[in-house]
Coordinates of C-alpha atoms in Angstrom, one line a residue:
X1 CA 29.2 -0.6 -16.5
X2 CA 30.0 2.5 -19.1
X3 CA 32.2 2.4 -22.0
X4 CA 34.5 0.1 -21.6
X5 CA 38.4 0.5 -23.4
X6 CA 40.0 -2.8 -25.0
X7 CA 43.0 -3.7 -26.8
X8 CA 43.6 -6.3 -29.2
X9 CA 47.4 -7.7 -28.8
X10 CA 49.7 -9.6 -31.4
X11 CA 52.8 -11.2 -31.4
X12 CA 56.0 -10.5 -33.3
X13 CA 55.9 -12.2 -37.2
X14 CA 57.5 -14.8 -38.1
X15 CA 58.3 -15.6 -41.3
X16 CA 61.3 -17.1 -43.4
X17 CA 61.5 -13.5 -45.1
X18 CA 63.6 -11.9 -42.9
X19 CA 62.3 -8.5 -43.4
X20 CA 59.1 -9.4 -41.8
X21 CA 60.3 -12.1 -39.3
X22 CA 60.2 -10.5 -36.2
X23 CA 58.4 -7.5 -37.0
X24 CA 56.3 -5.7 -34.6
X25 CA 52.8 -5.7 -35.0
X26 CA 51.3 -2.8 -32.7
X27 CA 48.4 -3.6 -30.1
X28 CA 44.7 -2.1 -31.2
X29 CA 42.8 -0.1 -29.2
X30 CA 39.5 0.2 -28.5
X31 CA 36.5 1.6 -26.8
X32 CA 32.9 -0.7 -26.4
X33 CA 30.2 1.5 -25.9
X34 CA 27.5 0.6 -22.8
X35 CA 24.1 0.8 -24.1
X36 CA 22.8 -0.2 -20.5
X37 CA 21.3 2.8 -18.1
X38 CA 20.7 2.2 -14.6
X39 CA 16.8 2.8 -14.5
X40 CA 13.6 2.0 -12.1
X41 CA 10.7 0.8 -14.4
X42 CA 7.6 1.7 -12.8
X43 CA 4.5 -0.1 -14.5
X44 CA 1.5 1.6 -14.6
X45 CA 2.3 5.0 -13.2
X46 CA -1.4 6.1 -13.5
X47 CA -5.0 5.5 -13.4
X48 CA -4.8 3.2 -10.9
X49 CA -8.3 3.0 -8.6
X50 CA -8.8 2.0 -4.8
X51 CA -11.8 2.8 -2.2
X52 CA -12.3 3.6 1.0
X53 CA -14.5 0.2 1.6
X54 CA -10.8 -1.7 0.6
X55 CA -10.1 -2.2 -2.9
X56 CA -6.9 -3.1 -3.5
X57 CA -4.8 -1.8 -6.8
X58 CA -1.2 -2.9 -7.9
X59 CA 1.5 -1.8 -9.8
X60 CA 5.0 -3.3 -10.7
X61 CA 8.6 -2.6 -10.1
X62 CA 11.4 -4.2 -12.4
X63 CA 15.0 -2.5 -13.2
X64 CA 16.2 -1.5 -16.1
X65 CA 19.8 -2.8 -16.0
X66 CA 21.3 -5.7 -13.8
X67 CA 23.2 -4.3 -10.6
X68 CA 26.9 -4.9 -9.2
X69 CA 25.4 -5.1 -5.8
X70 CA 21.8 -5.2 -4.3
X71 CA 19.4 -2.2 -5.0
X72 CA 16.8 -1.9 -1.7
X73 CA 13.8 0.5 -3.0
X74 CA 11.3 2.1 -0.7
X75 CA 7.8 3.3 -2.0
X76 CA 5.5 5.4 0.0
X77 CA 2.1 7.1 0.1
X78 CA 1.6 10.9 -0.1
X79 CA -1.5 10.5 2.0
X80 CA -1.8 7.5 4.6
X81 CA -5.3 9.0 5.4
X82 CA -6.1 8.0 1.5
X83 CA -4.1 4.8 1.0
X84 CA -1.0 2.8 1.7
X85 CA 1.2 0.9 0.3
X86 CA 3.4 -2.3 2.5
X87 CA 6.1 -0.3 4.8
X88 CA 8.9 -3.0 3.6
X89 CA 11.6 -1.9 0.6
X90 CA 11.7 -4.4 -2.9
X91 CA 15.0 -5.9 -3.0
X92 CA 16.4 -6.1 -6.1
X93 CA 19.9 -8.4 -6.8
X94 CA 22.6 -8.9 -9.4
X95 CA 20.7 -12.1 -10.3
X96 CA 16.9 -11.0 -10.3
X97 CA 16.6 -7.2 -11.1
X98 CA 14.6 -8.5 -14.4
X99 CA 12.0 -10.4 -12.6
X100 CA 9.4 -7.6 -11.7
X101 CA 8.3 -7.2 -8.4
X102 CA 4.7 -6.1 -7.5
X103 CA 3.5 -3.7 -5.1
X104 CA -0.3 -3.5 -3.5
X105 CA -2.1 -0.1 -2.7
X106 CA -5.0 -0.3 -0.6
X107 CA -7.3 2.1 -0.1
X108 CA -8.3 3.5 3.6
X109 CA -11.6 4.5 5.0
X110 CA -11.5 8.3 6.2
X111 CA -15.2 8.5 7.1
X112 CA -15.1 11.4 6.0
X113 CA -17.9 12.9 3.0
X114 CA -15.3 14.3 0.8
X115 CA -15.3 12.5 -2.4
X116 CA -13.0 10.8 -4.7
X117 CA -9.5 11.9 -3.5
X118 CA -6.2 11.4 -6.0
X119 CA -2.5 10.8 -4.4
X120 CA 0.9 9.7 -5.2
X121 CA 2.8 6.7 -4.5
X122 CA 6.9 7.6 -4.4
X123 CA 9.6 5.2 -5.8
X124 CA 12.9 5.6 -4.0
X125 CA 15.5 7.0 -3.9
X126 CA 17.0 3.5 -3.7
X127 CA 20.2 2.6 -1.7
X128 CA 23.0 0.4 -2.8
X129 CA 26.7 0.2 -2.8
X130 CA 26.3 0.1 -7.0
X131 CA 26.8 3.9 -7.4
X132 CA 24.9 3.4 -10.4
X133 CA 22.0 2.9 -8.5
X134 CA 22.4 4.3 -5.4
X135 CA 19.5 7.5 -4.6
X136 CA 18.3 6.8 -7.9
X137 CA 14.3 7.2 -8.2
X138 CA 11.4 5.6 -10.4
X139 CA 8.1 8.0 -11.7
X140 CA 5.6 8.1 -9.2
X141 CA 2.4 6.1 -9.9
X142 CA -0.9 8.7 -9.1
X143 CA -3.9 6.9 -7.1
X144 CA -7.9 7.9 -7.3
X145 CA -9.2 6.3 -3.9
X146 CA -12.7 6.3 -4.3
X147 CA -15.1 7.6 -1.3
X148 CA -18.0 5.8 0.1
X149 CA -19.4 8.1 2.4
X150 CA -22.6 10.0 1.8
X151 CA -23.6 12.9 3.8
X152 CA -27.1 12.1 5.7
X153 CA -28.5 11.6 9.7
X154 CA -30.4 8.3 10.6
X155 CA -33.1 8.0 12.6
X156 CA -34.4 5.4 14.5
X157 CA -37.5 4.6 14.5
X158 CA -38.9 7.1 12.3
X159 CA -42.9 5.4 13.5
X160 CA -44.6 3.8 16.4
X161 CA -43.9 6.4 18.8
X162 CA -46.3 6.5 21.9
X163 CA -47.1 8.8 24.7
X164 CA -50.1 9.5 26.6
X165 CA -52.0 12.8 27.6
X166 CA -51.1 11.7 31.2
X167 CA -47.1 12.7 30.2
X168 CA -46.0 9.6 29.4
X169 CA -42.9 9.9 27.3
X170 CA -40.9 8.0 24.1
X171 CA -37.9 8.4 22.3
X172 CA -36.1 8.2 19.5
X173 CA -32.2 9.3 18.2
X174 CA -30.4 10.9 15.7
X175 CA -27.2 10.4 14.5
X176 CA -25.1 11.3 11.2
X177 CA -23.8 8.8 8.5
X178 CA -20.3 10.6 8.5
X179 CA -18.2 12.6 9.9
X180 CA -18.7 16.6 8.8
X181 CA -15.7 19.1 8.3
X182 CA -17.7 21.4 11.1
X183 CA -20.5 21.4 13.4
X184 CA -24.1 20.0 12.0
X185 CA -26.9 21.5 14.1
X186 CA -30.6 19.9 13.8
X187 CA -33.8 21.7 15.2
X188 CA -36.2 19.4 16.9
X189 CA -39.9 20.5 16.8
X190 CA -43.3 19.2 16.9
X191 CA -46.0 19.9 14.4
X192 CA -48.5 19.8 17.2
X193 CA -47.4 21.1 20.4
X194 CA -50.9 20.8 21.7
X195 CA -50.3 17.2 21.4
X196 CA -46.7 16.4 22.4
X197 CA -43.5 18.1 22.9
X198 CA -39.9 17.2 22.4
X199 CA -36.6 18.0 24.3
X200 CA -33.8 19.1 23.3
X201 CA -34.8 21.2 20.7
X202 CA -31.3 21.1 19.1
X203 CA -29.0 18.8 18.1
X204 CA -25.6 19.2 17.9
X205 CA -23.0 16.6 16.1
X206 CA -19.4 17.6 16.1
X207 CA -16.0 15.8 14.7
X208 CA -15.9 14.1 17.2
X209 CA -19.6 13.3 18.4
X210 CA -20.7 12.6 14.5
X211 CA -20.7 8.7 15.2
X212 CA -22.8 8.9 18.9
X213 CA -26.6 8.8 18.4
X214 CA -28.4 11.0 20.4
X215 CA -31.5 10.9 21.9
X216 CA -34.4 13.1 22.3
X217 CA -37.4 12.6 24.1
X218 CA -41.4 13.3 23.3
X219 CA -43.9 14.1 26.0
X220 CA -47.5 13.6 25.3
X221 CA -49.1 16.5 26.0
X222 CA -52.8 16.7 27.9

């Protein structure tokens, strides 16, 4: 509440000397210094750990001095792509901004191969009708979220493949373990074209075909 001024006030004297019955004692003055700030504790603000496969990590709230009115504050992500925190504001009021308040970061799957990726979580501004308060912001808390994709192709089945010299065919497909940044192209061949051939001879994945297996064909050859 900032310094606050007092005065200290006193009645006339009384005494059966009459030169001090009825004197005037003058009021004292003074000032009492606030050693309160308005502040958002934050609690850690780093080295906090998620993954994409959904580990969770938390960190707390509290404030630093109790409120005239309620104190609403928002935290966000820097990257929803990376992790995210609940979308609701921590309400603090005049009669539990000391109880600390905890807030969850989850960590999102990208499926993307691009290794352990750090971001912020923001803390505020807050909003309240205490002016003390009011668009007043905590540190932000910095977030590794762990990756758990691997660059790769799988495919299936990699034996037991049949075809005949009469041009019988099998098949088998091909498909990556995540998603590349640009185009992956494969070559198909055959070590023994004499013996069988395969169609396509390339493979193509893109952004968005990464996830669909394709499928190429062998054709025994006679």
């Amino acid at each position: 509440d900032g310094d606050a001024p007092f005065s200290i006030g006193t009645e006339n004297a009384v005494s059966a000397d009459l030169a001090f019955d009825g004197l005037v004692v003058a009021d004292v003055t003074g000032i009492n210094r606030d050693d309160e700030t308005a502040g958002v504790l934050v609690s850690p603000v780093s080295g906090l750990v998620t993954s994409e496969a959904g580990e969770t990590a938390m960190f707390t709230l509290v404030l630093q001095s109790a409120p005239t009115a309620n104190v609403a504050i928002a935290v966000a992500s820097t990257d929803i792509t990376e992790g995210t925190v609940p979308g609701s504001a921590l309400t603090f009021t005049p009669l539990n901004w000391n109880v600390a308040q905890s807030v969850t970061v989850t960590g999102v799957d990208d499926e993307v191969t691009d290794g352990d990726q750090d971001f912020m979580i923001t803390v505020g501004p807050a909003t309240s009708l205490d002016a003390n308060y009011d668009g007043l912001s905590g540190d932000e808390v910095s977030v590794t979220n762990t990756d758990d994709e691997t660059a790769g192709f799988v495919v299936t089945p990699m034996s037991g493949l049949v075809t005949t010299e009469g041009g019988s065919t099998d098949t088998f497909t091909v498909v990556l373990r995540s998603s590349p940044s640009s185009d992956v192209v494969f070559a198909v061949t055959s070590t023994r074209v004499t013996e069988g051939t395969v169609s396509p001879a390339t493979l193509t994945f893109t952004t968005a075909t990464w996830s669909t297996p394709q499928t190429v064909s062998v054709t025994g050859v006679n």
